[in-house]
mmCIF file of C-alpha atoms in Angstrom:
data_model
loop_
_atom_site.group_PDB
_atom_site.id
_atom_site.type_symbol
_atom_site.label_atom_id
_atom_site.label_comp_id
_atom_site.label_asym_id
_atom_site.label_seq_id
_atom_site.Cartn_x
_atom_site.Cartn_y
_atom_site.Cartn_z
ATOM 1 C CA UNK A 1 -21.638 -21.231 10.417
ATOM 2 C CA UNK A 2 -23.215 -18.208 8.509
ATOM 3 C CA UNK A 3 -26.538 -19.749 8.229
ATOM 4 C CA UNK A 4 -26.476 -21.815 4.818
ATOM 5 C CA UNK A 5 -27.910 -25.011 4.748
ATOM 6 C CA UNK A 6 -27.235 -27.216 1.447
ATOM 7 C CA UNK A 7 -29.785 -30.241 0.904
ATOM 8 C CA UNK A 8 -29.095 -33.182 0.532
ATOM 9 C CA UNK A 9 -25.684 -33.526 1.775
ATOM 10 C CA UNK A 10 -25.198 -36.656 -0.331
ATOM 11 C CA UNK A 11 -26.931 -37.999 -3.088
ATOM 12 C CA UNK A 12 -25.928 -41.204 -5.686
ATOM 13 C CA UNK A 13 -28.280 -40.821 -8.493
ATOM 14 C CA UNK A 14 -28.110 -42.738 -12.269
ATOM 15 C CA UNK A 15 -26.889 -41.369 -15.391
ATOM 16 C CA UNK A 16 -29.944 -39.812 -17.393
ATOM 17 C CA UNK A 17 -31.781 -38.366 -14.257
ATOM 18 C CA UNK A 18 -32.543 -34.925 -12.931
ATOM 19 C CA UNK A 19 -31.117 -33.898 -10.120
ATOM 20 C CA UNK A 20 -32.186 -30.672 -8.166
ATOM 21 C CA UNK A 21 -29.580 -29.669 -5.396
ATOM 22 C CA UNK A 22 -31.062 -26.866 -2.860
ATOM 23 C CA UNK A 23 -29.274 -23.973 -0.569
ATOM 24 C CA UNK A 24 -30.749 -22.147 1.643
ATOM 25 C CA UNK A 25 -29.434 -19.135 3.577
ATOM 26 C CA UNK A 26 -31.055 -17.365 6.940
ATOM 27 C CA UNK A 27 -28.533 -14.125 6.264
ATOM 28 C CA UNK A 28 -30.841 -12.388 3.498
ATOM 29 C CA UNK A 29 -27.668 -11.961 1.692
ATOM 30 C CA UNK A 30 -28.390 -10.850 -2.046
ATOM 31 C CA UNK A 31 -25.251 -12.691 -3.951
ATOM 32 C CA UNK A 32 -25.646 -16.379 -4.262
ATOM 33 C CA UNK A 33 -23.030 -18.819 -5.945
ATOM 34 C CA UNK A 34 -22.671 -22.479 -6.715
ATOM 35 C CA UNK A 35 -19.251 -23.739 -7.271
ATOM 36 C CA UNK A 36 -17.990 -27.269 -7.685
ATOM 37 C CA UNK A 37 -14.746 -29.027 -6.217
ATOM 38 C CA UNK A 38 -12.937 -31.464 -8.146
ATOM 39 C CA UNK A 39 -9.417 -32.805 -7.610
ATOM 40 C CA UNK A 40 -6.771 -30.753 -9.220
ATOM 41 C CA UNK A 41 -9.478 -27.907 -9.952
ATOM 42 C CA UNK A 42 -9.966 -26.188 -6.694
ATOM 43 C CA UNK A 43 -13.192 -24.740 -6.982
ATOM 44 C CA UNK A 44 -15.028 -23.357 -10.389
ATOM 45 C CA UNK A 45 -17.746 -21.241 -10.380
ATOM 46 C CA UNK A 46 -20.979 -22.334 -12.127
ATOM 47 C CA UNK A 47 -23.898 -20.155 -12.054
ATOM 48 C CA UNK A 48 -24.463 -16.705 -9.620
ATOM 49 C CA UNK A 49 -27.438 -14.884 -8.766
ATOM 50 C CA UNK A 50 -27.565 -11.182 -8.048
ATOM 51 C CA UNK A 51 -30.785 -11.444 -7.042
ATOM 52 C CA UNK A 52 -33.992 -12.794 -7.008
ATOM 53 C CA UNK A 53 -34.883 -14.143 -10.447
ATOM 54 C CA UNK A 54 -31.437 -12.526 -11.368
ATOM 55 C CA UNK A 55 -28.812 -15.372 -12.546
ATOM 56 C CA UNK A 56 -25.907 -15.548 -14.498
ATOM 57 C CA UNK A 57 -23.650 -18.518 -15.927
ATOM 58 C CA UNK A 58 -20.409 -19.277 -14.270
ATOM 59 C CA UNK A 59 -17.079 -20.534 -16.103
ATOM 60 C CA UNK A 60 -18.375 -24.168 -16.361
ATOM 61 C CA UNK A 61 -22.639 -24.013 -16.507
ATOM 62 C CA UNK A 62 -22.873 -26.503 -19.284
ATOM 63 C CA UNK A 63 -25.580 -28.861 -18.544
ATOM 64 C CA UNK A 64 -26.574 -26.824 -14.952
ATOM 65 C CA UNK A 65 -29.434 -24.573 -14.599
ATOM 66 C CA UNK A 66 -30.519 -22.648 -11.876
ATOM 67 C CA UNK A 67 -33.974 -20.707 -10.553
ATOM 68 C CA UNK A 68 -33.862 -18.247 -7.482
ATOM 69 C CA UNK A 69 -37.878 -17.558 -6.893
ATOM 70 C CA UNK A 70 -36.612 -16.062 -3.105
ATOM 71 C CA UNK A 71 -33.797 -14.434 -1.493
ATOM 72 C CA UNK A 72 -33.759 -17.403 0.663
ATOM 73 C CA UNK A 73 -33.326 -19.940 -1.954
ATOM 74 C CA UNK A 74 -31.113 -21.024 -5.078
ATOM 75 C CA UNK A 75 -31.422 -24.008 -6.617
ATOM 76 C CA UNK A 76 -28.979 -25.816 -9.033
ATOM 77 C CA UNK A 77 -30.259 -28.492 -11.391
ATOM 78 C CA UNK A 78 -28.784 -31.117 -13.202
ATOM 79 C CA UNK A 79 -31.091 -31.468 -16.226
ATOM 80 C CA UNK A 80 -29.879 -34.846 -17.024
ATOM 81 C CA UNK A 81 -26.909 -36.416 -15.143
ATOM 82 C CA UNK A 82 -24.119 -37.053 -16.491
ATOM 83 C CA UNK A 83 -21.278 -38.978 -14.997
ATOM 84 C CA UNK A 84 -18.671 -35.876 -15.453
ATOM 85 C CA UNK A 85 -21.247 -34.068 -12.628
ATOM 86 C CA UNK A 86 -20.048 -36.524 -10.248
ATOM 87 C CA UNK A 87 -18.469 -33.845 -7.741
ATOM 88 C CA UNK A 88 -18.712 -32.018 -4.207
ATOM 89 C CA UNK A 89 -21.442 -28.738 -5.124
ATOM 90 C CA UNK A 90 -20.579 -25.815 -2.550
ATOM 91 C CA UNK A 91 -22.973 -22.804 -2.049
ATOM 92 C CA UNK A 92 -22.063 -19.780 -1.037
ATOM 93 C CA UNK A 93 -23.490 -15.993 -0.095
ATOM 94 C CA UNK A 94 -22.185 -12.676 0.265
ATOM 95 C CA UNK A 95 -23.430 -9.259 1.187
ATOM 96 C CA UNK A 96 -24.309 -6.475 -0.801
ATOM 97 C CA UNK A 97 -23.217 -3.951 1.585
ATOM 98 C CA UNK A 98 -20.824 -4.176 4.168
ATOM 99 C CA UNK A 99 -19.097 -7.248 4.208
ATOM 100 C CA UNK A 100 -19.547 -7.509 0.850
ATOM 101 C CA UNK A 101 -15.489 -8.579 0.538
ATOM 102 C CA UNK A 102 -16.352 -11.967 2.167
ATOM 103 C CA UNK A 103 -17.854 -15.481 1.178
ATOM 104 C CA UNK A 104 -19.445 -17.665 2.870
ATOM 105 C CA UNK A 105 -19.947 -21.256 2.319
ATOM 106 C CA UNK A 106 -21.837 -24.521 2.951
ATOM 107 C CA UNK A 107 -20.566 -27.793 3.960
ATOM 108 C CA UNK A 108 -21.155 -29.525 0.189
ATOM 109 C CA UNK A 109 -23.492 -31.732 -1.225
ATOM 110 C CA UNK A 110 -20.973 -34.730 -2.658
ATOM 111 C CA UNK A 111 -22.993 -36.024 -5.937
ATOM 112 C CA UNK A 112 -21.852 -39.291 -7.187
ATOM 113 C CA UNK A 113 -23.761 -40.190 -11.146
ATOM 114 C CA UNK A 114 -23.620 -43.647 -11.664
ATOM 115 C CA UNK B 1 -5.875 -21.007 -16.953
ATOM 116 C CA UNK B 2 -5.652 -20.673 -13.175
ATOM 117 C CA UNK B 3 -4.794 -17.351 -12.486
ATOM 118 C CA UNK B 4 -3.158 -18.366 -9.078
ATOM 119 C CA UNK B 5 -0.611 -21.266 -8.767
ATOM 120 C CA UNK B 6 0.339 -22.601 -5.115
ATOM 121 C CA UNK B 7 2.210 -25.723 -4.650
ATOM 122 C CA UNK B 8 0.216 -28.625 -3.898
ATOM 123 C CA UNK B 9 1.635 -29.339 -0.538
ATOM 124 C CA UNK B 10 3.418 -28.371 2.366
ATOM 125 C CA UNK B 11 4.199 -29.772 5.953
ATOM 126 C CA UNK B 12 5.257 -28.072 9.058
ATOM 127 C CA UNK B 13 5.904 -28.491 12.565
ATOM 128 C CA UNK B 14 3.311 -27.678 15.337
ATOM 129 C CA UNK B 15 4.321 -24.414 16.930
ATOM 130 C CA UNK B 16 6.497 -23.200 14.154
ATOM 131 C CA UNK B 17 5.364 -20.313 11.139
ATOM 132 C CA UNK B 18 4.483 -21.525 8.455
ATOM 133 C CA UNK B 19 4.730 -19.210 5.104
ATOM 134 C CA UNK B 20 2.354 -20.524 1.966
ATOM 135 C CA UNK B 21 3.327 -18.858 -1.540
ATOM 136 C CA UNK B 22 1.316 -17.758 -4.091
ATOM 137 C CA UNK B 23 2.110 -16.578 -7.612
ATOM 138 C CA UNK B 24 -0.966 -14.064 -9.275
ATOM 139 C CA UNK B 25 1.164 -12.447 -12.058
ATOM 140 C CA UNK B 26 -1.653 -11.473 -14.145
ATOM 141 C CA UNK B 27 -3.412 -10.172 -11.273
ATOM 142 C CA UNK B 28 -5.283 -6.819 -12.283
ATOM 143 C CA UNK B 29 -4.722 -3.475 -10.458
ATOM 144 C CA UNK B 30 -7.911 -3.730 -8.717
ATOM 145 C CA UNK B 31 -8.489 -7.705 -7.907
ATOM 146 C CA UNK B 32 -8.097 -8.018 -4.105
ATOM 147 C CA UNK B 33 -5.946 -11.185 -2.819
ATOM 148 C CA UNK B 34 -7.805 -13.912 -0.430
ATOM 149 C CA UNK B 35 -6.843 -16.726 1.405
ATOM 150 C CA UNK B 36 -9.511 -19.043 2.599
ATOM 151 C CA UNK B 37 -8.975 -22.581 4.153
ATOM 152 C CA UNK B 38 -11.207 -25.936 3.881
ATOM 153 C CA UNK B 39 -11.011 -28.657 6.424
ATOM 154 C CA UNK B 40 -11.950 -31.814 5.603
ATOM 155 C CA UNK B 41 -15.128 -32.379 4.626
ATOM 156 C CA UNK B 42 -16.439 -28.754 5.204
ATOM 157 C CA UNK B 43 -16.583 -25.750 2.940
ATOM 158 C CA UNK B 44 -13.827 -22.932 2.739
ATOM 159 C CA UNK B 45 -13.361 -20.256 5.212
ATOM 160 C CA UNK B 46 -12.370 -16.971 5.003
ATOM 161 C CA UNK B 47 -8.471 -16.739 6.289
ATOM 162 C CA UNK B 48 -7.796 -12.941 5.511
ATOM 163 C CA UNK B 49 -7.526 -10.675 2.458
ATOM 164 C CA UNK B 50 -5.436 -7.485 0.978
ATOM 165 C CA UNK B 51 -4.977 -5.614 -1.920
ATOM 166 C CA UNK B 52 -1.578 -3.936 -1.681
ATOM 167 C CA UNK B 53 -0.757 -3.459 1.709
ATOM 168 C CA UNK B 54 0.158 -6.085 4.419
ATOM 169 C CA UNK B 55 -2.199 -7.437 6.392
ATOM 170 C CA UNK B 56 -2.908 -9.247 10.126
ATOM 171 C CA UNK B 57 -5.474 -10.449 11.931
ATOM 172 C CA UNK B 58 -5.966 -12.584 14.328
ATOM 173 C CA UNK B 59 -5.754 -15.907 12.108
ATOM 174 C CA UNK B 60 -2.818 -15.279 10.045
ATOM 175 C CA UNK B 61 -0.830 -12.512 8.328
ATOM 176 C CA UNK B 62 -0.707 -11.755 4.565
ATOM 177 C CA UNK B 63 2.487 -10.303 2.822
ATOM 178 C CA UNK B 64 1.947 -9.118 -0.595
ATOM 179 C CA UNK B 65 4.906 -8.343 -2.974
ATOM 180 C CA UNK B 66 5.320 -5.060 -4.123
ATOM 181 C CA UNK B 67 4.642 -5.790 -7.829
ATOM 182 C CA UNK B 68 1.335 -7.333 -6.173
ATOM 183 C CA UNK B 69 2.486 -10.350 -8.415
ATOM 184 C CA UNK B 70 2.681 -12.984 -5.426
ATOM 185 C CA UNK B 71 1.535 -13.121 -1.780
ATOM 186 C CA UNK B 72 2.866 -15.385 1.127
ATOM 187 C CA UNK B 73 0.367 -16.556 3.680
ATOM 188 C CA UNK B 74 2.315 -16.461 7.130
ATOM 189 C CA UNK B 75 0.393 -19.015 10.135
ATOM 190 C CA UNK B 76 2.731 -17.502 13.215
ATOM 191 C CA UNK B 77 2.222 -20.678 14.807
ATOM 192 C CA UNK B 78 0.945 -23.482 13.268
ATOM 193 C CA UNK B 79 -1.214 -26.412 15.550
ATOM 194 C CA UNK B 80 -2.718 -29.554 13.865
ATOM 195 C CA UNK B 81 -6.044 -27.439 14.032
ATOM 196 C CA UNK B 82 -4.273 -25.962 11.036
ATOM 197 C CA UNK B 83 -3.979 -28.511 8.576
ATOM 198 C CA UNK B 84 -5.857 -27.996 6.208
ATOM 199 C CA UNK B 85 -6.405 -27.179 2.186
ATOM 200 C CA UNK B 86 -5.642 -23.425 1.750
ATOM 201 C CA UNK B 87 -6.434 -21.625 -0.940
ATOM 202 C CA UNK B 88 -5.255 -17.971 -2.751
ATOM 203 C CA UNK B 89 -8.023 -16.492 -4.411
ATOM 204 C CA UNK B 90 -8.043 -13.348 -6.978
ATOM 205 C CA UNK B 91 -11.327 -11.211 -6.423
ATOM 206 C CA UNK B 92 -12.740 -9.269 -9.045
ATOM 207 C CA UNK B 93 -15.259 -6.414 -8.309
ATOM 208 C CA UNK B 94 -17.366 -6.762 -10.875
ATOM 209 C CA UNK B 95 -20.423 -4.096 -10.299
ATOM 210 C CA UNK B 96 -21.495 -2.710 -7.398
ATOM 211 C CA UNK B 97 -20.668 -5.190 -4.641
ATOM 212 C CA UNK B 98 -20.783 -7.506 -6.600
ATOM 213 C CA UNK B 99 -17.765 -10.176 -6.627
ATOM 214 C CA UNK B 100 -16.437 -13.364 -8.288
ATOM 215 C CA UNK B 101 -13.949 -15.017 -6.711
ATOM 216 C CA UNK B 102 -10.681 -16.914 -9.118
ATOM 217 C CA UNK B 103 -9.336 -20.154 -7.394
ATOM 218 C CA UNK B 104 -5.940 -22.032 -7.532
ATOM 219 C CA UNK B 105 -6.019 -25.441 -7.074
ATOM 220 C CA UNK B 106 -4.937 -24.831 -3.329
ATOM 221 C CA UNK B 107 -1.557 -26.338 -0.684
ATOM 222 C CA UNK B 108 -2.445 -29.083 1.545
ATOM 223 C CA UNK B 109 -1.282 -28.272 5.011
ATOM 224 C CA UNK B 110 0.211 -31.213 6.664
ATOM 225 C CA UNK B 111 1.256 -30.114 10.529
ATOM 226 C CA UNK B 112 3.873 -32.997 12.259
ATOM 227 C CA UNK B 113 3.363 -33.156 16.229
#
């Protein structure tokens, strides 16, 4: 594993609620990315960061925000659930400088919205 | 629109190749071709990537087409390690190092003992 940790792995929340889902990486990578998976979809980017306190919205970031106060740390947030957010959420990191060809991922926080 | 398309499943036999298409016709003179691969319930991995030349390594082998408009992922011997989801990706260099990565909806692997 390249040293991302996603938290919490699963979570079943209600429609209406905020939802804050966390990654953390021990690689003190500078690019940071939240995609999620849905069937038929593959994976779709949502929001990047290029660095700390530097984000940038994805191809689907409607209703997500996200914050990155520390290299360590990006955090995506569901301001208000919705039941179309019901999906797997996958982190992932890359280099700035060699190795900077290659993503790495997290095992997936799956999100059901009730 | 996806700007990869891969069919949505495949099976092969343990031991045998296996070759996994992918169609990128719009791909862009400098987007770089990936393959990465998600077992269940974990998050892709890098397989191996190219830009116009072939490519090996010690997972797999990537042919890309001369027109760089489609790219076959070749598993020289597949085991039922193998099956899997695997995915063609276009990567686009955005600035600097920076990267975003296009993907297909993916081919289910099924491997048959």
């Amino acid at each position: 594993d390249a040293g991302i940790t996603q938290s919490p792995r699963h979570k079943v929340t209600e429609t209406g609620t905020p939802v804050t889902l966390r990654c953390h990486q021990t690689e003190n990578h500078r690019y940071m990315y939240w995609y999620r998976q849905d069937p038929g979809h593959g994976l779709r980017l949502i929001h990047y960061s290029y660095g700390v306190k530097d984000t940038d919205k994805g191809e689907v970031s409607d209703g997500y925000s996200v914050s990155r106060s520390k290299t360590e740390d990006f955090l995506l947030t569901l301001e208000s659930a919705t039941s179309s957010q019901t999906s797997v959420y996958f982190c992932a990191i890359s280099a700035s400088g060699v190795g900077a060809d290659i993503q790495y991922f997290g095992a997936g926080t799956r999100l059901s919205v009730l | 629109d996806a700007k990869t398309t891969q069919p949505n499943s495949m099976e092969s036999n343990e031991e045998e190749p296996v070759h996994l298409p992918c169609n990128h016709s719009t791909i862009s003179g400098t987007d770089y071709i990936h393959w990465y691969r998600q077992l269940p319930s974990q998050g892709p991995e890098y397989v191996i990537h190219g830009l116009t030349s072939n490519v090996n390594n010690r997972m797999a082998s990537l042919a890309i087409a001369e027109d760089r408009k489609s790219s076959t992922l070749i598993l020289h011997r597949a085991t039922l390690r193998d099956a899997a989801v695997y995915y063609c990706i276009l990567r686009e260099i955005l600035w600097g190092n920076f990267n975003k990565f296009y993907f297909g909806s993916g081919t289910k692997l099924n491997v048959k003992p």
